[in-house]
């Protein structure tokens, strides 16, 4: 159960890798998907310029609003922009406030505990009505390794870091397996709502219906995570999803084009985006030794060995078993875009991968890219002799 909760809190962070298995989308996009499935949320509208934010606030119909920076990272409320403006979430009461805050958010990088020192660019803000919660809950649906299927994870301690709740009070977390085909049993959903403490039958029914609709969305859209934190029972007795994080399985991109069209590559590391175009499994790190390896296991082992001997890998790069000389050259180009890379280590074990292809790509890259940093190459396996003859 604790493992499930930790996974729920970490999926969004894992989604940052260029060759990630999970696509994450912005909060305003998640809200639109929730609403399409009849899941209630506070009314919200996105704006991509300060002028749009002014007009949205002016025509919203209420002065009690919240403005949120749309950046794919947790901890936005406590973040700081690179222009010095503090906080990615603010309450506002006038259109002028909306415009002023949007001006300071849009175009600036928001730095949070999850973004790294560079932060992530804010290209839009979301304005939402303020609904006062009487109580906040946590709800997530995700795939669980232990039960080998989807689970519903809930707690009556929402609105806070759920991983901390799991550590301090694991009994506050309730994990319920879901039948992948039949969905969530309505009677089970209703009993969960009662256990969580929704105050009356109407609120319990609303919460149970939301649980069921969330699973339908999860299944229909090939989601890997749906996290609602918080789900709130408002002071006027309604149940609303106040904040949402949704992640999707990239293996299902071919049948979820509407979802994957929402991808925002400005939130991703540029070198990882380029690597993905070349079908390279690449994740940027903070070290100085560029790594080019075939096979994820060997790539991780290579990074461990480098670290063991005092080195610091600059990346994870698995060229896979079908690499060509052109692919190898592209890998070099990506490695050399990082100014921190001071040397490159190539470690190839040729099984399906042909060592002579790697050698040809390396020779071509060093000549065409004018390589001027140390390069160490280890080639073993298929076509090893032919590879050595290329030198």
Short mmCIF file of C-alpha atoms in Angstrom, two decimals:
data_model
loop_
_atom_site.label_atom_id
_atom_site.label_comp_id
_atom_site.label_asym_id
_atom_site.label_seq_id
_atom_site.Cartn_x
_atom_site.Cartn_y
_atom_site.Cartn_z
CA UNK A 1 0.00 0.00 0.00
CA UNK A 2 2.76 2.41 0.94
CA UNK A 3 4.54 1.55 -2.30
CA UNK A 4 1.41 2.47 -4.25
CA UNK A 5 1.19 5.87 -2.60
CA UNK A 6 4.86 6.60 -3.22
CA UNK A 7 4.37 5.66 -6.85
CA UNK A 8 1.40 8.02 -7.11
CA UNK A 9 3.54 10.87 -5.87
CA UNK A 10 6.48 10.09 -8.10
CA UNK A 11 4.98 9.33 -11.51
CA UNK A 12 4.83 12.98 -12.47
CA UNK A 13 8.49 13.41 -11.59
CA UNK A 14 9.45 10.33 -13.61
CA UNK A 15 7.63 11.76 -16.62
CA UNK A 16 10.26 14.43 -17.15
CA UNK A 17 12.68 12.10 -18.96
CA UNK A 18 12.79 12.50 -22.75
CA UNK A 19 12.32 8.77 -23.32
CA UNK A 20 9.81 8.60 -20.52
CA UNK A 21 7.04 6.07 -20.57
CA UNK A 22 4.60 8.64 -19.26
CA UNK A 23 3.17 11.74 -20.94
CA UNK A 24 2.13 14.49 -18.54
CA UNK A 25 -0.21 17.32 -19.48
CA UNK A 26 -0.91 20.70 -17.94
CA UNK A 27 -3.46 21.22 -15.21
CA UNK A 28 -5.87 23.17 -17.43
CA UNK A 29 -5.75 20.35 -19.99
CA UNK A 30 -6.37 17.79 -17.26
CA UNK A 31 -9.37 19.76 -16.05
CA UNK A 32 -10.82 19.78 -19.56
CA UNK A 33 -10.48 15.98 -19.73
CA UNK A 34 -12.10 15.57 -16.32
CA UNK A 35 -15.04 17.75 -17.37
CA UNK A 36 -15.44 15.72 -20.58
CA UNK A 37 -16.13 12.71 -18.34
CA UNK A 38 -18.63 14.61 -16.21
CA UNK A 39 -16.21 14.99 -13.31
CA UNK A 40 -16.91 18.28 -11.49
CA UNK A 41 -14.16 20.86 -10.99
CA UNK A 42 -14.13 24.56 -10.21
CA UNK A 43 -14.73 26.58 -13.36
CA UNK A 44 -11.36 27.41 -14.94
CA UNK A 45 -10.01 29.09 -18.07
CA UNK A 46 -6.45 29.24 -19.39
CA UNK A 47 -4.76 32.41 -20.63
CA UNK A 48 -1.52 32.71 -22.59
CA UNK A 49 -0.98 36.47 -22.38
CA UNK A 50 -1.47 39.07 -19.62
CA UNK A 51 -4.18 40.67 -21.75
CA UNK A 52 -6.02 37.36 -22.03
CA UNK A 53 -5.77 36.96 -18.26
CA UNK A 54 -7.31 40.40 -17.79
CA UNK A 55 -10.22 39.61 -20.11
CA UNK A 56 -10.80 36.18 -18.57
CA UNK A 57 -10.94 37.67 -15.06
CA UNK A 58 -13.16 40.52 -16.24
CA UNK A 59 -15.72 38.18 -17.79
CA UNK A 60 -15.45 35.28 -15.34
CA UNK A 61 -18.59 36.10 -13.38
CA UNK A 62 -16.93 36.22 -9.95
CA UNK A 63 -14.13 38.20 -8.36
CA UNK A 64 -12.98 35.30 -6.17
CA UNK A 65 -10.33 33.70 -8.36
CA UNK A 66 -7.06 31.81 -8.19
CA UNK A 67 -4.32 32.22 -10.79
CA UNK A 68 -1.94 29.30 -11.31
CA UNK A 69 1.24 29.06 -13.37
CA UNK A 70 0.96 26.21 -15.86
CA UNK A 71 4.28 24.41 -15.46
CA UNK A 72 4.78 20.63 -15.37
CA UNK A 73 6.22 20.43 -11.86
CA UNK A 74 5.03 19.98 -8.31
CA UNK A 75 5.50 22.58 -5.59
CA UNK A 76 4.38 25.49 -7.77
CA UNK A 77 2.88 27.42 -4.87
CA UNK A 78 6.22 27.57 -3.07
CA UNK A 79 8.29 28.12 -6.21
CA UNK A 80 10.13 31.24 -7.33
CA UNK A 81 10.41 32.65 -10.85
CA UNK A 82 13.79 33.50 -12.31
CA UNK A 83 12.72 37.15 -12.41
CA UNK A 84 12.36 37.15 -8.62
CA UNK A 85 8.56 36.86 -8.46
CA UNK A 86 7.56 34.44 -5.72
CA UNK A 87 4.84 31.81 -5.89
CA UNK A 88 3.21 30.06 -8.82
CA UNK A 89 -0.26 30.17 -7.24
CA UNK A 90 -2.00 33.36 -6.06
CA UNK A 91 -5.49 34.50 -5.12
CA UNK A 92 -6.80 37.52 -7.02
CA UNK A 93 -9.81 39.80 -6.74
CA UNK A 94 -9.58 42.10 -9.77
CA UNK A 95 -8.79 41.81 -13.51
CA UNK A 96 -5.89 44.21 -12.94
CA UNK A 97 -4.36 41.80 -10.43
CA UNK A 98 -4.77 38.96 -12.91
CA UNK A 99 -2.99 40.92 -15.61
CA UNK A 100 -0.16 42.05 -13.35
CA UNK A 101 0.54 38.56 -11.95
CA UNK A 102 0.23 36.94 -15.39
CA UNK A 103 2.77 39.45 -16.72
CA UNK A 104 5.26 38.32 -14.09
CA UNK A 105 4.59 34.60 -14.66
CA UNK A 106 4.28 34.20 -18.43
CA UNK A 107 7.63 33.98 -20.16
CA UNK A 108 9.55 33.42 -16.92
CA UNK A 109 11.00 30.16 -15.60
CA UNK A 110 9.42 28.78 -12.43
CA UNK A 111 11.89 27.07 -10.12
CA UNK A 112 10.51 24.48 -7.71
CA UNK A 113 11.88 21.54 -5.75
CA UNK A 114 11.18 19.36 -8.80
CA UNK A 115 12.51 21.47 -11.69
CA UNK A 116 16.20 21.84 -10.93
CA UNK A 117 18.02 25.15 -10.80
CA UNK A 118 17.05 26.23 -14.32
CA UNK A 119 13.32 25.92 -13.69
CA UNK A 120 10.70 25.48 -16.40
CA UNK A 121 9.17 28.05 -18.68
CA UNK A 122 5.65 29.25 -17.92
CA UNK A 123 3.76 29.79 -21.18
CA UNK A 124 0.26 30.01 -19.73
CA UNK A 125 -1.71 30.61 -16.56
CA UNK A 126 -5.01 29.13 -15.44
CA UNK A 127 -7.66 31.24 -13.74
CA UNK A 128 -10.11 29.28 -11.59
CA UNK A 129 -12.96 30.17 -9.29
CA UNK A 130 -12.20 29.93 -5.58
CA UNK A 131 -14.37 27.34 -3.89
CA UNK A 132 -14.02 27.14 -0.13
CA UNK A 133 -13.41 23.56 1.07
CA UNK A 134 -14.93 22.21 4.27
CA UNK A 135 -12.59 19.21 4.02
CA UNK A 136 -9.92 18.00 1.60
CA UNK A 137 -9.28 14.44 0.43
CA UNK A 138 -6.69 12.65 -1.69
CA UNK A 139 -7.69 10.39 -4.60
CA UNK A 140 -5.51 8.57 -7.12
CA UNK A 141 -5.89 5.77 -9.62
CA UNK A 142 -2.74 4.02 -10.81
CA UNK A 143 -1.34 0.65 -11.77
CA UNK A 144 -0.01 -1.35 -8.85
CA UNK A 145 2.74 -3.97 -9.16
CA UNK A 146 1.64 -5.86 -6.06
CA UNK A 147 -1.94 -6.49 -7.18
CA UNK A 148 -0.91 -6.47 -10.86
CA UNK A 149 -3.78 -4.20 -11.78
CA UNK A 150 -5.31 -0.78 -11.22
CA UNK A 151 -5.97 0.45 -7.70
CA UNK A 152 -7.87 3.34 -6.17
CA UNK A 153 -5.84 5.09 -3.47
CA UNK A 154 -7.73 7.46 -1.17
CA UNK A 155 -7.19 9.35 2.06
CA UNK A 156 -9.12 11.85 4.13
CA UNK A 157 -5.86 13.79 4.55
CA UNK A 158 -5.71 15.60 1.23
CA UNK A 159 -4.22 18.91 0.20
CA UNK A 160 -0.75 17.92 1.41
CA UNK A 161 2.16 15.74 0.33
CA UNK A 162 0.62 12.28 0.29
CA UNK A 163 4.02 10.61 0.65
CA UNK A 164 4.46 12.36 3.98
CA UNK A 165 1.01 11.20 5.05
CA UNK A 166 1.94 7.63 4.11
CA UNK A 167 5.13 7.84 6.18
CA UNK A 168 3.56 9.41 9.27
CA UNK A 169 0.14 7.77 9.27
CA UNK A 170 -0.04 4.81 6.84
CA UNK A 171 -3.45 3.81 8.21
CA UNK A 172 -4.81 7.05 6.72
CA UNK A 173 -4.29 5.56 3.26
CA UNK A 174 -6.88 3.17 1.81
CA UNK A 175 -5.93 1.15 -1.28
CA UNK A 176 -8.68 -0.68 -3.17
CA UNK A 177 -7.99 -3.00 -6.13
CA UNK A 178 -10.16 -2.41 -9.20
CA UNK A 179 -11.31 -5.10 -11.61
CA UNK A 180 -9.71 -3.93 -14.86
CA UNK A 181 -12.63 -5.10 -17.01
CA UNK A 182 -15.65 -4.48 -14.78
CA UNK A 183 -14.43 -1.23 -13.28
CA UNK A 184 -15.05 0.01 -9.77
CA UNK A 185 -18.07 -1.57 -8.07
CA UNK A 186 -20.50 1.30 -7.21
CA UNK A 187 -21.26 -0.23 -3.82
CA UNK A 188 -17.54 -0.37 -3.01
CA UNK A 189 -17.14 3.25 -4.13
CA UNK A 190 -20.03 4.35 -1.95
CA UNK A 191 -18.65 2.52 1.08
CA UNK A 192 -15.28 4.20 0.55
CA UNK A 193 -16.98 7.60 0.49
CA UNK A 194 -18.68 6.82 3.80
CA UNK A 195 -15.40 5.61 5.31
CA UNK A 196 -13.62 8.78 4.23
CA UNK A 197 -16.19 10.85 6.09
CA UNK A 198 -18.21 12.71 3.47
CA UNK A 199 -20.88 14.29 5.61
CA UNK A 200 -24.21 13.26 4.03
CA UNK A 201 -25.71 10.84 1.54
CA UNK A 202 -25.69 13.37 -1.31
CA UNK A 203 -21.98 14.14 -0.91
CA UNK A 204 -21.19 10.43 -0.54
CA UNK A 205 -23.03 9.71 -3.80
CA UNK A 206 -21.16 12.54 -5.58
CA UNK A 207 -17.81 11.22 -4.35
CA UNK A 208 -18.63 7.63 -5.34
CA UNK A 209 -19.69 8.74 -8.82
CA UNK A 210 -16.42 10.65 -9.21
CA UNK A 211 -14.41 7.57 -8.22
CA UNK A 212 -16.16 5.55 -10.93
CA UNK A 213 -15.77 8.26 -13.58
CA UNK A 214 -12.08 8.64 -12.79
CA UNK A 215 -11.53 4.95 -13.47
CA UNK A 216 -13.45 5.16 -16.74
CA UNK A 217 -11.16 8.03 -17.82
CA UNK A 218 -8.13 6.06 -16.63
CA UNK A 219 -9.06 3.05 -18.75
CA UNK A 220 -10.41 4.84 -21.82
CA UNK A 221 -7.37 7.08 -22.21
CA UNK A 222 -4.64 4.55 -21.31
CA UNK A 223 -3.63 6.60 -18.30
CA UNK A 224 -0.82 5.57 -15.99
CA UNK A 225 -1.84 7.96 -13.24
CA UNK A 226 -4.77 10.10 -12.24
CA UNK A 227 -4.06 12.07 -9.08
CA UNK A 228 -6.59 14.44 -7.52
CA UNK A 229 -5.08 16.39 -4.64
CA UNK A 230 -7.20 17.72 -3.23
CA UNK A 231 -10.69 16.48 -3.85
CA UNK A 232 -12.78 18.82 -1.72
CA UNK A 233 -16.14 18.72 -0.08
CA UNK A 234 -17.10 22.40 -0.25
CA UNK A 235 -18.87 24.37 2.44
CA UNK A 236 -22.00 24.35 0.26
CA UNK A 237 -21.99 20.53 0.23
CA UNK A 238 -20.63 19.72 -3.23
CA UNK A 239 -17.67 17.51 -4.13
CA UNK A 240 -15.10 18.93 -6.56
CA UNK A 241 -11.72 17.93 -7.95
CA UNK A 242 -9.65 20.99 -7.11
CA UNK A 243 -6.34 20.00 -8.70
CA UNK A 244 -5.40 17.23 -11.12
CA UNK A 245 -2.29 15.49 -12.42
CA UNK A 246 -2.74 13.06 -15.28
CA UNK A 247 -0.14 10.83 -16.91
CA UNK A 248 -0.52 8.61 -19.98
CA UNK A 249 1.26 5.56 -21.38
CA UNK A 250 3.30 6.51 -24.43
CA UNK A 251 2.92 2.98 -25.78
CA UNK A 252 -0.72 3.93 -26.46
CA UNK A 253 0.10 7.06 -28.46
CA UNK A 254 -1.13 5.44 -31.69
CA UNK A 255 -4.69 5.26 -30.33
CA UNK A 256 -4.72 8.35 -28.11
CA UNK A 257 -3.80 11.05 -30.62
CA UNK A 258 -6.14 13.60 -29.01
CA UNK A 259 -4.29 13.24 -25.73
CA UNK A 260 -0.79 13.20 -27.18
CA UNK A 261 -1.50 16.30 -29.24
CA UNK A 262 -1.55 18.09 -25.87
CA UNK A 263 2.15 17.40 -25.30
CA UNK A 264 4.14 20.54 -24.44
CA UNK A 265 7.77 19.99 -25.42
CA UNK A 266 8.75 23.36 -23.93
CA UNK A 267 8.50 21.60 -20.56
CA UNK A 268 11.06 18.97 -21.59
CA UNK A 269 14.83 18.99 -21.87
CA UNK A 270 15.60 19.99 -25.52
CA UNK A 271 18.33 17.37 -25.91
CA UNK A 272 15.90 14.67 -24.77
CA UNK A 273 13.34 15.82 -27.33
CA UNK A 274 15.97 15.60 -30.09
CA UNK A 275 17.02 12.15 -28.92
CA UNK A 276 13.46 10.92 -29.01
CA UNK A 277 13.16 11.99 -32.66
CA UNK A 278 16.14 9.72 -33.43
CA UNK A 279 14.75 6.84 -31.34
CA UNK A 280 17.57 7.18 -28.82
CA UNK A 281 16.90 6.44 -25.17
CA UNK A 282 18.47 9.52 -23.59
CA UNK A 283 18.21 11.20 -20.21
CA UNK A 284 20.33 14.24 -19.39
CA UNK A 285 22.23 14.24 -16.10
CA UNK A 286 24.60 16.70 -14.41
CA UNK A 287 28.03 15.10 -14.91
CA UNK A 288 30.91 15.65 -17.33
CA UNK A 289 31.42 12.21 -18.94
CA UNK A 290 29.21 11.63 -21.95
CA UNK A 291 28.10 7.99 -22.23
CA UNK A 292 27.08 6.08 -25.35
CA UNK A 293 26.09 2.48 -24.62
CA UNK A 294 23.84 -0.22 -26.11
CA UNK A 295 21.30 -1.79 -23.77
CA UNK A 296 19.69 -0.21 -20.73
CA UNK A 297 21.30 -2.66 -18.30
CA UNK A 298 24.80 -2.10 -19.63
CA UNK A 299 24.16 1.65 -19.73
CA UNK A 300 23.25 1.71 -16.04
CA UNK A 301 26.16 -0.55 -15.13
CA UNK A 302 28.51 1.73 -17.06
CA UNK A 303 27.24 4.75 -15.16
CA UNK A 304 27.71 2.90 -11.86
CA UNK A 305 31.30 1.96 -12.74
CA UNK A 306 32.12 5.54 -13.71
CA UNK A 307 30.69 6.82 -10.44
CA UNK A 308 32.49 4.12 -8.44
CA UNK A 309 35.82 5.34 -9.81
CA UNK A 310 35.14 9.02 -9.18
CA UNK A 311 33.55 9.96 -12.49
CA UNK A 312 30.23 11.68 -13.00
CA UNK A 313 28.04 10.62 -15.96
CA UNK A 314 26.56 13.42 -18.04
CA UNK A 315 23.75 11.29 -19.38
CA UNK A 316 22.04 7.95 -19.82
CA UNK A 317 22.16 7.03 -23.53
CA UNK A 318 21.09 3.65 -24.87
CA UNK A 319 21.43 3.46 -28.67
CA UNK A 320 19.59 0.12 -28.70
CA UNK A 321 20.25 -2.89 -30.88
CA UNK A 322 19.35 -1.34 -34.23
CA UNK A 323 21.70 1.65 -34.26
CA UNK A 324 23.20 2.77 -37.58
CA UNK A 325 26.21 4.99 -38.30
CA UNK A 326 23.76 7.88 -38.75
CA UNK A 327 22.21 7.17 -35.35
CA UNK A 328 25.64 7.15 -33.73
CA UNK A 329 26.50 10.48 -35.30
CA UNK A 330 23.24 11.95 -34.01
CA UNK A 331 24.06 10.63 -30.53
CA UNK A 332 27.40 12.43 -30.69
CA UNK A 333 25.69 15.65 -31.74
CA UNK A 334 23.37 15.44 -28.75
CA UNK A 335 26.22 14.71 -26.34
CA UNK A 336 28.28 17.62 -27.66
CA UNK A 337 25.47 20.15 -27.21
CA UNK A 338 26.06 19.87 -23.46
CA UNK A 339 28.89 22.25 -22.49
CA UNK A 340 29.48 20.22 -19.34
CA UNK A 341 30.65 17.19 -21.34
CA UNK A 342 34.46 17.08 -21.15
CA UNK A 343 34.99 13.50 -22.39
CA UNK A 344 33.01 10.67 -23.99
CA UNK A 345 33.00 6.97 -23.10
CA UNK A 346 31.55 4.45 -25.56
CA UNK A 347 30.82 0.98 -24.21
CA UNK A 348 29.33 -1.46 -26.72
CA UNK A 349 28.63 -5.16 -26.32
CA UNK A 350 27.74 -6.40 -29.78
CA UNK A 351 24.98 -8.97 -29.83
CA UNK A 352 22.31 -7.75 -32.22
CA UNK A 353 24.31 -4.52 -32.41
CA UNK A 354 27.15 -4.61 -34.95
CA UNK A 355 30.42 -3.15 -33.65
CA UNK A 356 31.50 -2.09 -37.17
CA UNK A 357 28.41 0.13 -37.46
CA UNK A 358 29.35 1.80 -34.21
CA UNK A 359 32.94 2.23 -35.37
CA UNK A 360 31.84 3.73 -38.68
CA UNK A 361 29.52 6.16 -36.89
CA UNK A 362 32.21 7.14 -34.40
CA UNK A 363 34.78 7.83 -37.14
CA UNK A 364 32.28 9.85 -39.14
CA UNK A 365 31.18 11.85 -36.10
CA UNK A 366 34.72 12.68 -34.95
CA UNK A 367 35.60 14.00 -38.41
CA UNK A 368 32.40 15.85 -39.27
CA UNK A 369 31.82 17.29 -35.80
CA UNK A 370 35.47 18.21 -35.19
CA UNK A 371 35.62 16.34 -31.89
CA UNK A 372 38.19 17.98 -29.60
CA UNK A 373 37.59 16.21 -26.28
CA UNK A 374 38.95 12.85 -25.09
CA UNK A 375 37.14 9.79 -26.45
CA UNK A 376 37.40 6.24 -25.05
CA UNK A 377 35.83 3.39 -27.03
CA UNK A 378 35.24 -0.21 -25.94
CA UNK A 379 33.78 -2.57 -28.56
CA UNK A 380 33.19 -6.29 -27.90
CA UNK A 381 31.13 -8.84 -29.78
CA UNK A 382 29.57 -9.03 -33.24
CA UNK A 383 31.85 -7.69 -36.01
CA UNK A 384 34.48 -6.64 -33.45
CA UNK A 385 37.36 -7.52 -35.78
CA UNK A 386 35.83 -5.56 -38.66
CA UNK A 387 35.31 -2.62 -36.33
CA UNK A 388 38.99 -2.54 -35.39
CA UNK A 389 39.93 -2.59 -39.07
CA UNK A 390 37.95 0.60 -39.60
CA UNK A 391 40.45 2.61 -37.55
#
